[in-house]
XYZ file of C-alpha atoms in Angstrom:
541
model
C 109.553 148.382 101.158
C 106.576 148.812 103.418
C 104.604 149.584 99.987
C 105.794 146.230 98.392
C 105.052 144.242 101.805
C 101.483 145.755 102.035
C 100.716 145.144 98.255
C 101.844 141.484 98.565
C 99.685 141.057 101.697
C 96.523 142.604 100.131
C 96.947 140.571 96.942
C 97.343 137.376 98.808
C 94.479 137.838 101.266
C 92.126 138.477 98.113
C 93.330 135.496 96.660
C 92.649 133.337 99.549
C 88.966 134.279 99.872
C 88.159 134.286 96.172
C 87.168 130.792 95.743
C 85.602 130.090 92.545
C 82.007 128.545 92.900
C 81.298 125.506 90.424
C 78.561 122.870 90.124
C 78.784 119.256 89.909
C 75.617 117.476 88.613
C 75.360 113.984 89.745
C 72.938 111.407 87.572
C 70.758 110.205 90.509
C 70.501 110.149 94.457
C 73.424 110.690 96.772
C 75.301 107.459 97.719
C 78.759 105.922 98.009
C 78.892 105.518 94.253
C 79.938 109.260 94.284
C 82.124 109.179 97.166
C 85.260 110.461 95.832
C 83.500 113.886 95.260
C 82.389 114.278 98.863
C 85.693 113.187 100.096
C 87.250 115.865 97.926
C 84.865 118.385 99.648
C 85.428 116.749 103.315
C 89.000 116.782 102.978
C 89.558 120.403 101.470
C 90.917 119.080 98.175
C 88.513 121.555 96.084
C 89.470 124.160 98.379
C 93.164 123.407 97.744
C 92.478 123.957 93.907
C 90.320 127.296 94.908
C 86.964 125.741 94.085
C 83.906 126.145 96.036
C 81.915 123.122 94.571
C 78.279 122.457 95.016
C 77.166 118.815 94.313
C 73.651 118.657 92.833
C 71.651 115.073 92.980
C 70.170 113.918 89.664
C 66.710 112.900 91.276
C 64.093 115.549 91.672
C 61.130 115.539 93.935
C 58.514 113.093 92.321
C 61.346 110.940 91.164
C 61.754 112.709 88.086
C 65.510 112.736 86.815
C 67.971 115.598 85.634
C 69.200 115.575 82.070
C 72.909 115.611 83.326
C 74.431 115.979 79.566
C 71.886 118.749 78.856
C 72.814 120.540 82.225
C 76.582 120.495 81.413
C 76.416 121.392 77.604
C 74.302 124.412 78.622
C 76.758 125.428 81.309
C 74.088 125.147 84.127
C 76.719 122.911 85.899
C 80.493 123.010 84.993
C 80.745 119.094 85.565
C 78.727 115.969 85.495
C 78.664 112.444 85.957
C 77.374 109.869 83.333
C 78.116 106.419 81.764
C 79.413 105.402 78.461
C 76.121 106.995 76.903
C 78.534 110.022 76.764
C 80.198 108.648 73.548
C 76.860 108.538 71.952
C 75.919 112.059 72.814
C 79.147 113.086 71.571
C 78.790 111.233 68.173
C 75.332 113.089 67.958
C 77.029 116.427 67.962
C 77.079 117.321 71.642
C 80.258 119.217 72.901
C 81.093 117.029 75.946
C 84.599 115.900 76.992
C 85.500 112.898 79.005
C 87.662 113.927 81.962
C 88.137 110.492 83.879
C 86.958 106.806 83.885
C 86.010 106.595 87.449
C 84.605 103.063 86.951
C 86.662 100.747 84.859
C 83.849 98.425 84.374
C 80.359 99.186 84.856
C 77.845 97.873 87.308
C 74.614 98.502 85.311
C 72.468 95.381 84.914
C 69.066 94.006 84.016
C 67.242 93.277 87.439
C 64.631 90.739 87.850
C 63.412 88.434 90.612
C 63.510 84.617 90.707
C 60.006 84.192 90.666
C 59.637 85.769 87.277
C 61.773 82.850 85.535
C 63.552 85.248 83.253
C 66.835 83.689 82.914
C 68.273 85.635 80.203
C 67.217 88.654 77.891
C 66.045 86.093 75.434
C 63.042 84.993 77.951
C 61.524 88.520 78.254
C 58.884 87.816 75.846
C 55.903 90.059 76.692
C 56.729 90.475 80.504
C 56.364 94.301 81.504
C 59.929 95.767 81.693
C 61.184 99.111 82.543
C 64.344 100.190 80.254
C 65.521 103.579 79.156
C 65.239 102.762 75.239
C 64.259 106.205 73.850
C 66.149 109.472 73.435
C 63.353 112.009 74.020
C 65.407 115.044 73.975
C 69.049 116.129 73.435
C 71.373 114.953 76.160
C 68.622 112.974 78.102
C 69.441 109.595 79.236
C 70.087 106.780 76.876
C 71.236 103.379 78.122
C 73.565 102.152 75.356
C 74.553 99.135 77.628
C 70.804 98.088 77.476
C 70.113 98.598 73.924
C 73.494 96.936 72.880
C 73.114 93.922 74.999
C 69.314 93.547 73.855
C 70.534 93.857 70.361
C 73.254 91.065 70.977
C 70.691 89.009 72.400
C 68.345 89.025 69.492
C 65.617 90.769 71.243
C 63.261 93.165 69.147
C 63.331 96.389 71.098
C 60.141 97.679 69.263
C 58.077 94.350 70.778
C 58.955 94.891 74.388
C 56.340 95.689 76.809
C 58.004 99.094 77.889
C 55.227 101.331 77.938
C 55.361 102.816 81.888
C 59.158 102.772 82.894
C 59.765 102.671 86.400
C 62.801 102.588 88.581
C 61.168 101.791 91.670
C 62.258 98.473 93.330
C 58.751 98.298 94.942
C 57.024 98.089 91.343
C 59.563 95.025 90.759
C 58.302 93.713 94.187
C 54.509 93.967 93.098
C 55.138 92.542 89.615
C 53.997 95.716 87.933
C 57.430 95.244 86.174
C 59.537 92.076 86.030
C 62.629 93.569 84.619
C 64.315 96.901 85.223
C 67.748 98.642 84.823
C 69.733 98.802 88.136
C 73.052 98.428 89.357
C 74.604 95.455 90.760
C 76.088 97.590 93.671
C 73.014 98.405 95.276
C 69.596 96.766 93.750
C 70.506 93.217 94.747
C 71.605 94.070 98.359
C 68.050 96.070 98.844
C 65.932 93.460 97.498
C 67.324 90.617 99.485
C 67.156 92.905 102.523
C 63.711 93.066 101.916
C 63.335 89.485 101.515
C 63.254 88.855 97.885
C 65.602 86.823 95.634
C 67.094 89.066 92.903
C 67.940 87.824 89.468
C 70.909 89.729 87.825
C 71.628 89.479 83.932
C 74.771 91.468 83.212
C 75.388 93.124 79.602
C 78.756 91.475 79.944
C 77.248 88.142 79.491
C 76.327 89.484 75.949
C 79.820 90.680 75.136
C 78.882 94.531 76.094
C 81.846 95.867 78.661
C 82.137 99.224 78.711
C 83.260 101.927 81.389
C 81.005 102.796 84.261
C 80.612 106.327 85.780
C 82.551 108.930 83.884
C 83.680 112.450 85.121
C 82.925 115.210 82.312
C 82.663 118.701 81.171
C 81.783 120.808 78.070
C 83.989 122.038 75.393
C 83.315 125.585 76.577
C 83.975 125.350 80.040
C 87.482 123.406 79.133
C 88.350 126.081 76.651
C 87.284 129.164 79.167
C 89.016 127.552 82.172
C 91.467 125.071 81.714
C 93.206 125.318 84.979
C 90.067 124.931 86.802
C 89.096 121.881 84.942
C 92.561 120.431 85.640
C 92.310 121.252 89.443
C 88.574 119.830 89.793
C 90.029 116.724 88.060
C 93.079 116.543 90.394
C 90.820 116.926 93.669
C 88.388 114.519 92.588
C 90.793 111.757 92.007
C 92.341 112.515 95.463
C 89.221 112.361 96.877
C 88.523 109.001 95.286
C 91.932 107.808 96.662
C 90.671 109.055 100.259
C 87.304 107.459 100.049
C 88.411 103.821 99.443
C 91.074 104.014 102.198
C 88.426 105.486 104.607
C 85.041 104.191 103.708
C 83.465 104.213 107.198
C 84.505 108.015 107.579
C 82.726 108.926 104.046
C 79.573 106.879 104.932
C 79.374 108.774 107.911
C 79.961 112.099 106.174
C 77.352 111.238 103.367
C 74.508 110.403 105.972
C 75.307 113.820 108.134
C 75.436 116.052 104.965
C 73.881 114.475 102.156
C 70.298 113.059 103.352
C 69.569 109.990 101.568
C 66.778 109.426 98.914
C 65.740 106.153 100.225
C 65.486 104.631 103.900
C 67.463 101.941 102.594
C 70.287 103.934 101.975
C 71.539 103.691 105.709
C 75.066 102.879 106.889
C 75.201 99.201 106.213
C 74.022 99.744 102.718
C 76.825 102.691 101.904
C 79.501 100.296 103.418
C 78.251 97.302 101.282
C 78.107 99.554 98.086
C 81.804 100.819 98.777
C 82.910 97.020 99.279
C 81.175 96.106 95.931
C 82.542 99.055 94.035
C 86.041 98.080 94.687
C 85.461 95.487 91.600
C 84.410 98.207 89.405
C 86.925 100.848 90.067
C 89.867 98.596 90.850
C 91.812 101.318 92.698
C 94.573 98.540 93.640
C 95.140 97.683 90.072
C 94.705 100.776 88.190
C 95.055 104.358 88.675
C 91.637 106.201 89.485
C 90.622 108.178 86.478
C 92.806 106.252 83.752
C 91.389 105.602 80.387
C 92.399 103.762 77.467
C 91.761 105.023 73.998
C 92.249 101.486 72.434
C 89.103 100.410 74.616
C 87.308 103.500 73.643
C 87.594 102.443 70.185
C 86.330 98.803 70.684
C 83.317 100.528 72.504
C 82.733 102.709 69.848
C 83.142 99.811 67.219
C 80.172 97.885 69.218
C 78.013 101.023 69.114
C 78.387 101.445 65.326
C 78.000 97.945 64.757
C 74.202 98.053 66.029
C 73.544 101.212 64.439
C 73.511 103.583 67.734
C 76.399 106.095 66.655
C 78.638 107.236 63.904
C 82.315 107.947 63.701
C 83.811 110.066 66.567
C 87.238 111.778 67.048
C 88.448 110.168 70.504
C 91.107 112.694 70.762
C 88.670 115.402 70.984
C 86.409 113.229 73.206
C 89.154 112.290 75.697
C 90.519 114.970 77.979
C 94.315 115.041 77.384
C 96.093 115.217 80.809
C 98.738 117.797 80.983
C 101.051 119.198 83.517
C 99.309 120.581 86.718
C 99.037 124.403 86.542
C 100.367 126.578 89.178
C 98.124 126.450 92.226
C 96.581 129.571 93.733
C 99.377 130.351 96.217
C 101.868 130.559 93.250
C 100.243 133.481 91.638
C 101.383 135.910 94.531
C 104.791 134.566 94.443
C 104.926 135.507 90.680
C 103.512 139.138 91.509
C 106.380 139.440 94.255
C 109.313 138.123 91.586
C 107.950 140.683 89.196
C 108.582 143.364 91.681
C 112.194 141.560 92.778
C 112.919 141.060 88.992
C 116.655 140.394 89.611
C 115.701 137.339 91.850
C 113.041 136.023 89.368
C 115.629 135.071 86.643
C 117.142 132.256 88.469
C 113.927 130.941 89.560
C 112.219 131.039 86.204
C 115.420 129.106 84.597
C 114.996 126.597 87.166
C 111.234 126.149 86.579
C 111.894 125.944 82.882
C 114.300 123.203 83.441
C 111.723 121.429 85.927
C 108.823 121.717 83.425
C 110.944 120.197 80.329
C 111.644 117.118 82.605
C 107.787 117.011 83.823
C 106.707 117.203 80.132
C 109.237 114.291 79.135
C 107.947 112.394 82.213
C 104.318 112.867 81.106
C 104.755 111.789 77.751
C 106.757 108.595 78.403
C 104.126 107.708 81.189
C 101.212 108.364 78.794
C 103.326 105.859 76.386
C 103.844 103.304 79.018
C 100.951 103.521 80.909
C 98.654 100.698 79.136
C 102.084 98.380 78.830
C 102.731 98.910 82.307
C 99.234 97.648 83.249
C 99.595 94.871 80.909
C 102.914 93.694 82.204
C 101.543 93.636 85.946
C 99.130 91.039 84.809
C 101.400 89.082 82.204
C 104.066 86.343 82.870
C 107.324 87.813 80.915
C 108.560 84.350 79.818
C 105.440 82.769 78.187
C 102.981 85.759 77.426
C 100.247 84.173 79.237
C 98.386 86.118 81.933
C 99.822 85.601 85.567
C 98.283 84.334 88.468
C 97.237 87.614 89.731
C 95.264 88.148 86.792
C 93.964 84.553 86.968
C 92.573 85.359 90.349
C 90.602 88.250 89.283
C 89.086 86.486 86.291
C 88.208 83.429 88.621
C 86.543 85.504 91.078
C 84.517 87.461 88.313
C 83.456 84.098 86.294
C 82.800 82.121 89.754
C 80.387 85.003 91.202
C 78.705 84.987 87.185
C 78.297 81.144 87.162
C 76.797 81.125 90.739
C 74.481 83.904 90.086
C 73.059 82.836 86.788
C 73.430 79.188 87.216
C 76.063 78.837 84.381
C 78.553 76.021 84.007
C 82.267 76.605 84.783
C 85.221 74.535 84.733
C 88.846 74.338 85.663
C 92.275 72.712 84.440
C 95.211 72.577 86.296
C 98.353 71.163 84.520
C 101.867 70.281 85.642
C 104.752 69.362 83.303
C 106.263 66.116 84.626
C 109.775 66.078 85.404
C 110.360 69.317 84.761
C 113.622 69.577 87.115
C 114.898 67.036 85.283
C 114.819 68.774 82.132
C 116.407 71.780 83.522
C 119.171 69.343 85.203
C 119.894 67.504 81.879
C 119.460 69.997 79.010
C 119.827 73.314 80.942
C 117.799 76.091 82.125
C 117.259 77.662 78.389
C 115.777 74.551 77.122
C 113.458 74.499 80.180
C 112.281 77.962 79.354
C 111.614 76.853 75.675
C 109.728 74.155 76.833
C 107.489 76.438 78.811
C 107.067 78.717 75.994
C 106.376 76.025 73.796
C 103.585 74.494 76.170
C 101.993 78.141 76.269
C 101.752 78.277 72.440
C 100.183 75.040 72.406
C 97.725 76.058 75.050
C 96.862 79.136 73.016
C 95.889 76.779 69.801
C 93.977 74.107 71.893
C 91.888 76.585 73.882
C 88.729 78.589 72.830
C 88.452 82.210 72.278
C 86.644 82.325 75.381
C 88.658 80.365 77.476
C 91.280 81.914 79.887
C 94.931 80.586 80.200
C 97.565 81.509 82.688
C 100.989 80.346 84.183
C 99.822 79.486 87.627
C 103.568 79.112 88.664
C 106.668 77.695 87.946
C 106.129 74.875 85.665
C 102.091 74.771 86.594
C 99.587 76.339 84.110
C 96.133 76.773 84.782
C 92.856 77.173 82.738
C 89.321 78.767 83.142
C 86.610 77.326 80.929
C 83.338 79.492 81.007
C 79.805 77.724 79.922
C 82.020 74.350 80.111
C 80.842 71.399 82.142
C 83.346 68.448 83.096
C 82.969 66.503 79.585
C 83.640 69.702 77.837
C 86.852 70.646 80.005
C 88.064 66.870 79.706
C 87.804 67.108 75.888
C 89.847 70.156 75.750
C 92.347 68.643 78.248
C 92.653 65.404 75.870
C 93.183 67.561 72.920
C 95.845 69.554 74.499
C 97.598 66.263 75.972
C 97.607 64.821 72.192
C 99.321 67.991 70.988
C 101.798 68.050 73.525
C 102.553 64.578 72.979
C 103.318 65.311 69.375
C 105.478 68.213 70.064
C 109.286 68.237 70.472
C 112.030 70.675 71.340
C 115.024 70.556 69.086
C 118.253 71.681 70.634
C 121.441 70.763 68.904
C 121.525 67.198 67.715
C 118.821 66.326 70.606
C 115.184 66.209 70.611
C 113.591 66.978 73.785
C 109.837 65.681 74.663
C 107.612 66.322 77.699
C 104.446 65.252 79.291
C 102.080 66.639 81.747
C 99.603 65.886 84.424
C 96.220 67.456 84.536
C 93.390 67.855 87.041
C 90.029 68.780 85.437
C 87.167 70.049 87.984
C 83.784 71.464 87.370
C 82.003 73.861 89.566
C 79.480 72.165 92.134
C 76.331 73.461 93.278
C 77.915 73.227 97.083
C 80.842 75.442 96.097
C 80.797 78.512 98.606
C 83.941 79.940 97.076
C 86.181 79.898 94.058
C 88.846 78.266 96.136
C 87.296 75.190 96.693
C 86.685 74.571 92.854
C 90.479 75.246 92.384
C 91.555 73.106 95.398
C 89.540 69.919 93.563
C 91.582 70.516 90.579
C 94.729 70.677 92.307
C 94.139 67.213 94.108
C 92.926 65.897 90.897
C 96.335 66.839 89.119
C 98.428 65.316 92.100
C 96.301 62.256 91.741
C 97.349 61.966 88.010
C 101.115 62.468 88.955
C 100.999 59.630 91.605
C 99.304 57.320 89.181
C 102.239 57.727 87.160
C 102.183 60.977 85.313
C 101.136 61.504 81.576
C 97.777 61.352 82.336
C 94.213 63.347 83.219
C 92.226 62.969 86.308
C 88.691 64.158 86.579
C 86.999 62.189 89.114
C 88.241 62.103 92.826
C 89.577 58.792 93.837
C 88.582 57.660 97.309
C 91.467 58.335 99.605
């Protein structure tokens, strides 16, 4: 018995110290953009998986950058962080595997200054720009968001004055370049702190909406060490969850253990970056690391449309999350159970049952994950988006309109005497009225517009790139279709009317709530004036 105990303790002690060294290659300097990995290191999440992780920056002395994809493909690093350009590299034959979509939206943007008067990509002309447009070597950075947005804007890439690209904001300030690639989470903040007025042009303005930072590995690493890959992914996601729960702790850890590349990267910068990253990672809405194969297919279609890539087998490109492998403490337990074989039979049977249940749960989760995300943002009765989703879209469109001096209008709608409809004909008929109205809204609005059931019998509509006259025209078209509609129930025909308030973004609006408040006041003016009307101008009350 002493021999068995000695063997057990010796085996366990060897495992406890045998940490597997792995390397994570970042695409550029240390900052909060990579907070999850620092948090996993600080909290011991990597160590829990038996991993000793070295986190390397992607910027070298002199300002040169590391070829992150090349480092991972040729196994100089087991893991890397890059963006949706990874899909292009996969299409070009590099054996890369996307492990987790850390950012659900990309913060990449074209950064300029107000003084240069570049309102959109169409205004570039012969101005000097700094954009990553060429693929000089296998796995090198090629910013597909930049190329795709320029193509969508009708800009001839070969005509751009892009001879000496620079990523130094000093060159932008001095006018050596007038437009460069940057991130909305850092460059505008730094420029404003230096006393400049940045102008941000988003690829999203041209229909390019892709994932941001991706965690990835190589097929070789995944094939040779699948349990290590699964453990690293688990630890990284735990780290991101901790980072957003304790941003100040992680900011202090970064400054202490990973000296910043620039003096601008101080504590205030890191905390501001943490706040802005929330809208791109969306940890309160979407599980960190979640990816959607249908969205990847749409991204692939955009890239193929403009000739950046060919077909890709997305099932091989996207890592399939499976049941967690036994962690390191399980191995000595197995050794002991093999020695004590009689006791292992019951445990193996129970583990087999648990595994079958977990496999079922994982399959069910994969099937339902995208449905649950949609359900959380959808009104179950009408099929329109709900108020929660509306508020997210409102903040995004308000921010975009304010930053780029774009138009934005809002319509709030309330069904007249809806309680009377329910009391007279019953709630099932009232539900039919709501569903009928939702369908009329879909028909009346444009593809770019956004409709939601705001609550009860209230509906709300966001109209991007629309002024007050545009919005009133849409409201009148919708009112006419409602007036022509009827609900047939038995031998009765139910008609209904609505009251609408229409408001447009004003230069004095400091937040989106002010725009909504004006539309709400106008809607109630319409109701007080006799209902079945549209109000777009505030009366003097």
